[in-house]
Amino acid sequence: MRTEGRHLLVEYHGCPSARLNDVGAVESILNDAAVAAGATVVQSAFHPFRPQGVSGVVILAESHLSVHTWPEAGYAAVDLYTCGAVDAEAAHVWMARALGARRSDLVWVDRGHLGAARSIAVRGDGGADP
Amino acid sequence: MRTEGRHLLVEYHGCPSARLNDVGAVESILNDAAVAAGATVVQSAFHPFRPQGVSGVVILAESHLSVHTWPEAGYAAVDLYTCGAVDAEAAHVWMARALGARRSDLVWVDRGHLGAARSIAVRGDGGADP
């Protein structure tokens, strides 16, 4: 019995606002990212907000992939929680490119034994933007 | 324009396995937790796995609440990502009680500026179980 999971928290900056406000595009990008990661999509639920912004989740056989966008800021917050053999980095690379991000910040969290941790390191991708 | 969010990562241990394997019960618990937090539910998507386990997500007007359960381990992993005036602690207290957890471990992550962080602290709730 394995409860271990890898949870990738990512923030994308400098994305074109029109893309972040297109619920169909955002849903396609996340579903394609799941496929790029080798994950299996079980359900997909996305919601457009007014005046702007999109929230959505793809439930995977291996856990989930979620997104919240702030088109007015060119910003998207993504979570990819996976168990088993899923290539989360591939999903990240896909999303960064498809969302047109100029910079991204990533945090990896090992799930299943948070109680054993004391702190979690944060790293950026060295993108050009401050 | 505010992109700030508070992201609560929680792991519940020592939960009754039958409850964690009841997709209807788990969906009700998460929806009720969202209400307890003062959040607004937009969509709810839950999926039972075979032979066991449940994954589900509640999309909120204020972001999302997700769960993955491992009934065989009495374990559930929850994420509550919120923006605005949401009482995440109230949701946590509700879920801990409704899931019958004997112990929980929590991590708070400030979203919207991960790139400014160097590390994230982890804390347990001091539950009785190791």
GROMACS .gro file of C-alpha atoms in nm:
model
  260
    1MET     CA    1   0.000   0.000   0.000
    2ARG     CA    2   0.157   0.324  -0.119
    3THR     CA    3   0.024   0.660  -0.013
    4GLU     CA    4   0.323   0.852  -0.143
    5GLY     CA    5   0.258   1.127  -0.389
    6ARG     CA    6   0.455   1.404  -0.554
    7HIS     CA    7   0.292   1.742  -0.553
    8LEU     CA    8   0.422   2.009  -0.786
    9LEU     CA    9   0.311   2.366  -0.714
   10VAL     CA   10   0.385   2.600  -1.004
   11GLU     CA   11   0.324   2.965  -1.072
   12TYR     CA   12   0.343   3.098  -1.425
   13HIS     CA   13   0.406   3.467  -1.487
   14GLY     CA   14   0.405   3.681  -1.798
   15CYS     CA   15   0.139   3.482  -1.985
   16PRO     CA   16  -0.076   3.648  -2.254
   17SER     CA   17  -0.398   3.753  -2.081
   18ALA     CA   18  -0.627   3.646  -2.366
   19ARG     CA   19  -0.504   3.289  -2.337
   20LEU     CA   20  -0.556   3.284  -1.960
   21ASN     CA   21  -0.913   3.404  -2.008
   22ASP     CA   22  -1.009   3.142  -2.268
   23VAL     CA   23  -1.167   2.859  -2.070
   24GLY     CA   24  -1.160   2.623  -2.369
   25ALA     CA   25  -0.793   2.690  -2.433
   26VAL     CA   26  -0.698   2.649  -2.067
   27GLU     CA   27  -0.892   2.322  -2.043
   28SER     CA   28  -0.719   2.190  -2.357
   29ILE     CA   29  -0.377   2.292  -2.229
   30LEU     CA   30  -0.426   2.111  -1.898
   31ASN     CA   31  -0.567   1.800  -2.058
   32ASP     CA   32  -0.282   1.794  -2.309
   33ALA     CA   33  -0.034   1.843  -2.024
   34ALA     CA   34  -0.180   1.541  -1.849
   35VAL     CA   35  -0.131   1.338  -2.165
   36ALA     CA   36   0.224   1.472  -2.203
   37ALA     CA   37   0.293   1.349  -1.852
   38GLY     CA   38   0.166   1.002  -1.936
   39ALA     CA   39  -0.127   1.040  -1.695
   40THR     CA   40  -0.482   0.912  -1.747
   41VAL     CA   41  -0.764   1.167  -1.744
   42VAL     CA   42  -1.074   1.058  -1.550
   43GLN     CA   43  -1.277   1.380  -1.533
   44SER     CA   44  -1.231   1.742  -1.634
   45ALA     CA   45  -1.421   2.036  -1.481
   46PHE     CA   46  -1.353   2.398  -1.578
   47HIS     CA   47  -1.530   2.721  -1.493
   48PRO     CA   48  -1.497   3.074  -1.640
   49PHE     CA   49  -1.533   3.367  -1.402
   50ARG     CA   50  -1.670   3.713  -1.471
   51PRO     CA   51  -1.526   3.961  -1.546
   52GLN     CA   52  -1.228   3.731  -1.603
   53GLY     CA   53  -1.033   3.428  -1.490
   54VAL     CA   54  -1.062   3.052  -1.517
   55SER     CA   55  -1.056   2.775  -1.257
   56GLY     CA   56  -1.034   2.412  -1.352
   57VAL     CA   57  -0.938   2.066  -1.241
   58VAL     CA   58  -0.849   1.749  -1.423
   59ILE     CA   59  -0.898   1.440  -1.207
   60LEU     CA   60  -0.638   1.184  -1.304
   61ALA     CA   61  -0.616   0.813  -1.232
   62GLU     CA   62  -0.291   0.927  -1.066
   63SER     CA   63  -0.446   1.219  -0.865
   64HIS     CA   64  -0.510   1.569  -1.010
   65LEU     CA   65  -0.403   1.873  -1.206
   66SER     CA   66  -0.559   2.212  -1.121
   67VAL     CA   67  -0.531   2.568  -1.246
   68HIS     CA   68  -0.646   2.916  -1.147
   69THR     CA   69  -0.577   3.208  -1.380
   70TRP     CA   70  -0.563   3.583  -1.331
   71PRO     CA   71  -0.560   3.714  -1.690
   72GLU     CA   72  -0.524   4.075  -1.575
   73ALA     CA   73  -0.193   3.982  -1.413
   74GLY     CA   74  -0.068   3.735  -1.673
   75TYR     CA   75  -0.054   3.486  -1.387
   76ALA     CA   76  -0.162   3.125  -1.344
   77ALA     CA   77  -0.129   2.901  -1.039
   78VAL     CA   78  -0.109   2.528  -1.112
   79ASP     CA   79  -0.096   2.216  -0.895
   80LEU     CA   80  -0.001   1.873  -1.022
   81TYR     CA   81  -0.045   1.602  -0.762
   82THR     CA   82   0.064   1.262  -0.885
   83CYS     CA   83   0.109   0.908  -0.763
   84GLY     CA   84   0.292   0.646  -0.965
   85ALA     CA   85   0.481   0.682  -1.289
   86VAL     CA   86   0.386   1.027  -1.413
   87ASP     CA   87   0.632   1.268  -1.574
   88ALA     CA   88   0.536   1.589  -1.395
   89GLU     CA   89   0.828   1.780  -1.546
   90ALA     CA   90   0.694   1.702  -1.894
   91ALA     CA   91   0.354   1.843  -1.794
   92HIS     CA   92   0.523   2.155  -1.658
   93VAL     CA   93   0.727   2.209  -1.975
   94TRP     CA   94   0.409   2.165  -2.181
   95MET     CA   95   0.208   2.411  -1.974
   96ALA     CA   96   0.485   2.672  -1.958
   97ARG     CA   97   0.509   2.673  -2.337
   98ALA     CA   98   0.136   2.648  -2.410
   99LEU     CA   99   0.049   2.922  -2.161
  100GLY     CA  100   0.327   3.141  -2.302
  101ALA     CA  101   0.486   3.192  -1.960
  102ARG     CA  102   0.794   3.412  -1.937
  103ARG     CA  103   0.883   3.287  -1.588
  104SER     CA  104   0.780   3.008  -1.356
  105ASP     CA  105   0.836   2.924  -0.990
  106LEU     CA  106   0.815   2.566  -0.869
  107VAL     CA  107   0.777   2.389  -0.538
  108TRP     CA  108   0.791   2.011  -0.499
  109VAL     CA  109   0.617   1.863  -0.197
  110ASP     CA  110   0.644   1.495  -0.107
  111ARG     CA  111   0.296   1.393   0.006
  112GLY     CA  112   0.211   1.101   0.230
  113HIS     CA  113   0.440   1.195   0.515
  114LEU     CA  114   0.421   1.571   0.564
  115GLY     CA  115   0.458   1.507   0.937
  116ALA     CA  116   0.816   1.389   0.886
  117ALA     CA  117   0.918   1.712   0.711
  118ARG     CA  118   1.042   2.032   0.872
  119SER     CA  119   1.052   2.256   0.571
  120ILE     CA  120   1.011   2.247   0.196
  121ALA     CA  121   1.253   2.412  -0.044
  122VAL     CA  122   1.135   2.655  -0.311
  123ARG     CA  123   1.309   2.713  -0.642
  124GLY     CA  124   1.252   2.928  -0.948
  125ASP     CA  125   1.336   2.832  -1.304
  126GLY     CA  126   1.580   3.116  -1.357
  127GLY     CA  127   1.349   3.292  -1.604
  128ALA     CA  128   1.444   3.633  -1.732
  129ASP     CA  129   1.173   3.829  -1.555
  130PRO     CA  130   1.218   3.950  -1.199
  131MET     CA  131  -0.550   4.312  -0.874
  132ARG     CA  132  -0.475   4.044  -0.616
  133THR     CA  133  -0.322   3.711  -0.709
  134GLU     CA  134  -0.247   3.615  -0.352
  135GLY     CA  135  -0.387   3.288  -0.230
  136ARG     CA  136  -0.351   3.071   0.075
  137HIS     CA  137  -0.295   2.705   0.006
  138LEU     CA  138  -0.347   2.458   0.288
  139LEU     CA  139  -0.203   2.109   0.237
  140VAL     CA  140  -0.338   1.860   0.490
  141GLU     CA  141  -0.289   1.490   0.549
  142TYR     CA  142  -0.535   1.300   0.765
  143HIS     CA  143  -0.434   0.973   0.928
  144GLY     CA  144  -0.623   0.712   1.123
  145CYS     CA  145  -0.955   0.758   0.944
  146PRO     CA  146  -1.210   0.473   0.925
  147SER     CA  147  -1.153   0.300   0.591
  148ALA     CA  148  -1.523   0.255   0.511
  149ARG     CA  149  -1.575   0.630   0.525
  150LEU     CA  150  -1.278   0.699   0.299
  151ASN     CA  151  -1.415   0.452   0.043
  152ASP     CA  152  -1.766   0.601   0.031
  153VAL     CA  153  -1.761   0.845  -0.258
  154GLY     CA  154  -2.095   0.999  -0.159
  155ALA     CA  155  -1.982   1.053   0.198
  156VAL     CA  156  -1.649   1.202   0.093
  157GLU     CA  157  -1.819   1.437  -0.154
  158SER     CA  158  -2.064   1.550   0.115
  159ILE     CA  159  -1.784   1.606   0.366
  160LEU     CA  160  -1.587   1.825   0.126
  161ASN     CA  161  -1.890   2.025   0.017
  162ASP     CA  162  -1.991   2.075   0.379
  163ALA     CA  163  -1.636   2.179   0.462
  164ALA     CA  164  -1.651   2.442   0.187
  165VAL     CA  165  -1.972   2.576   0.339
  166ALA     CA  166  -1.817   2.570   0.688
  167ALA     CA  167  -1.535   2.783   0.550
  168GLY     CA  168  -1.779   3.035   0.408
  169ALA     CA  169  -1.678   2.949   0.051
  170THR     CA  170  -1.906   2.929  -0.253
  171VAL     CA  171  -1.924   2.597  -0.440
  172VAL     CA  172  -1.918   2.630  -0.818
  173GLN     CA  173  -1.871   2.269  -0.931
  174SER     CA  174  -1.811   1.935  -0.763
  175ALA     CA  175  -1.649   1.633  -0.936
  176PHE     CA  176  -1.579   1.306  -0.753
  177HIS     CA  177  -1.462   0.969  -0.875
  178PRO     CA  178  -1.449   0.627  -0.700
  179PHE     CA  179  -1.158   0.400  -0.782
  180ARG     CA  180  -1.150   0.021  -0.788
  181PRO     CA  181  -1.067  -0.170  -0.580
  182GLN     CA  182  -1.080   0.130  -0.348
  183GLY     CA  183  -1.014   0.500  -0.302
  184VAL     CA  184  -1.182   0.826  -0.394
  185SER     CA  185  -1.056   1.138  -0.574
  186GLY     CA  186  -1.256   1.454  -0.588
  187VAL     CA  187  -1.246   1.827  -0.635
  188VAL     CA  188  -1.479   2.108  -0.541
  189ILE     CA  189  -1.423   2.418  -0.752
  190LEU     CA  190  -1.495   2.723  -0.541
  191ALA     CA  191  -1.556   3.082  -0.635
  192GLU     CA  192  -1.247   3.130  -0.415
  193SER     CA  193  -1.033   2.854  -0.581
  194HIS     CA  194  -1.058   2.481  -0.490
  195LEU     CA  195  -1.075   2.199  -0.239
  196SER     CA  196  -0.944   1.855  -0.339
  197VAL     CA  197  -0.914   1.513  -0.178
  198HIS     CA  198  -0.752   1.177  -0.248
  199THR     CA  199  -0.820   0.885  -0.015
  200TRP     CA  200  -0.639   0.559   0.054
  201PRO     CA  201  -0.897   0.363   0.258
  202GLU     CA  202  -0.660   0.072   0.310
  203ALA     CA  203  -0.423   0.309   0.493
  204GLY     CA  204  -0.683   0.521   0.671
  205TYR     CA  205  -0.522   0.815   0.493
  206ALA     CA  206  -0.656   1.116   0.303
  207ALA     CA  207  -0.463   1.398   0.134
  208VAL     CA  208  -0.648   1.728   0.107
  209ASP     CA  209  -0.570   2.063  -0.053
  210LEU     CA  210  -0.761   2.381   0.014
  211TYR     CA  211  -0.653   2.668  -0.207
  212THR     CA  212  -0.836   2.990  -0.127
  213CYS     CA  213  -0.840   3.354  -0.224
  214GLY     CA  214  -1.032   3.612  -0.029
  215ALA     CA  215  -1.220   3.578   0.296
  216VAL     CA  216  -1.240   3.202   0.349
  217ASP     CA  217  -1.195   3.036   0.687
  218ALA     CA  218  -0.967   2.748   0.589
  219GLU     CA  219  -0.913   2.644   0.951
  220ALA     CA  220  -1.289   2.593   0.987
  221ALA     CA  221  -1.288   2.367   0.681
  222HIS     CA  222  -0.996   2.172   0.826
  223VAL     CA  223  -1.166   2.126   1.163
  224TRP     CA  224  -1.482   2.010   0.985
  225MET     CA  225  -1.298   1.758   0.766
  226ALA     CA  226  -1.083   1.622   1.049
  227ARG     CA  227  -1.396   1.548   1.253
  228ALA     CA  228  -1.613   1.423   0.966
  229LEU     CA  229  -1.338   1.197   0.830
  230GLY     CA  230  -1.272   1.066   1.180
  231ALA     CA  231  -0.902   1.149   1.164
  232ARG     CA  232  -0.684   1.064   1.463
  233ARG     CA  233  -0.396   1.283   1.342
  234SER     CA  234  -0.337   1.551   1.083
  235ASP     CA  235  -0.034   1.727   0.936
  236LEU     CA  236  -0.066   2.072   0.781
  237VAL     CA  237   0.137   2.291   0.552
  238TRP     CA  238   0.042   2.647   0.464
  239VAL     CA  239   0.177   2.786   0.138
  240ASP     CA  240   0.134   3.149   0.038
  241ARG     CA  241   0.057   3.143  -0.332
  242GLY     CA  242   0.110   3.427  -0.575
  243HIS     CA  243   0.475   3.484  -0.498
  244LEU     CA  244   0.645   3.147  -0.457
  245GLY     CA  245   0.952   3.297  -0.620
  246ALA     CA  246   1.005   3.520  -0.316
  247ALA     CA  247   1.012   3.223  -0.075
  248ARG     CA  248   1.312   3.014   0.019
  249SER     CA  249   1.140   2.747   0.222
  250ILE     CA  250   0.802   2.660   0.366
  251ALA     CA  251   0.751   2.544   0.724
  252VAL     CA  252   0.565   2.223   0.806
  253ARG     CA  253   0.372   2.161   1.124
  254GLY     CA  254   0.164   1.878   1.272
  255ASP     CA  255  -0.139   1.922   1.493
  256GLY     CA  256   0.011   1.737   1.788
  257GLY     CA  257  -0.229   1.445   1.749
  258ALA     CA  258  -0.183   1.137   1.965
  259ASP     CA  259  -0.068   0.902   1.692
  260PRO     CA  260   0.294   0.887   1.583
   0.00000   0.00000   0.00000
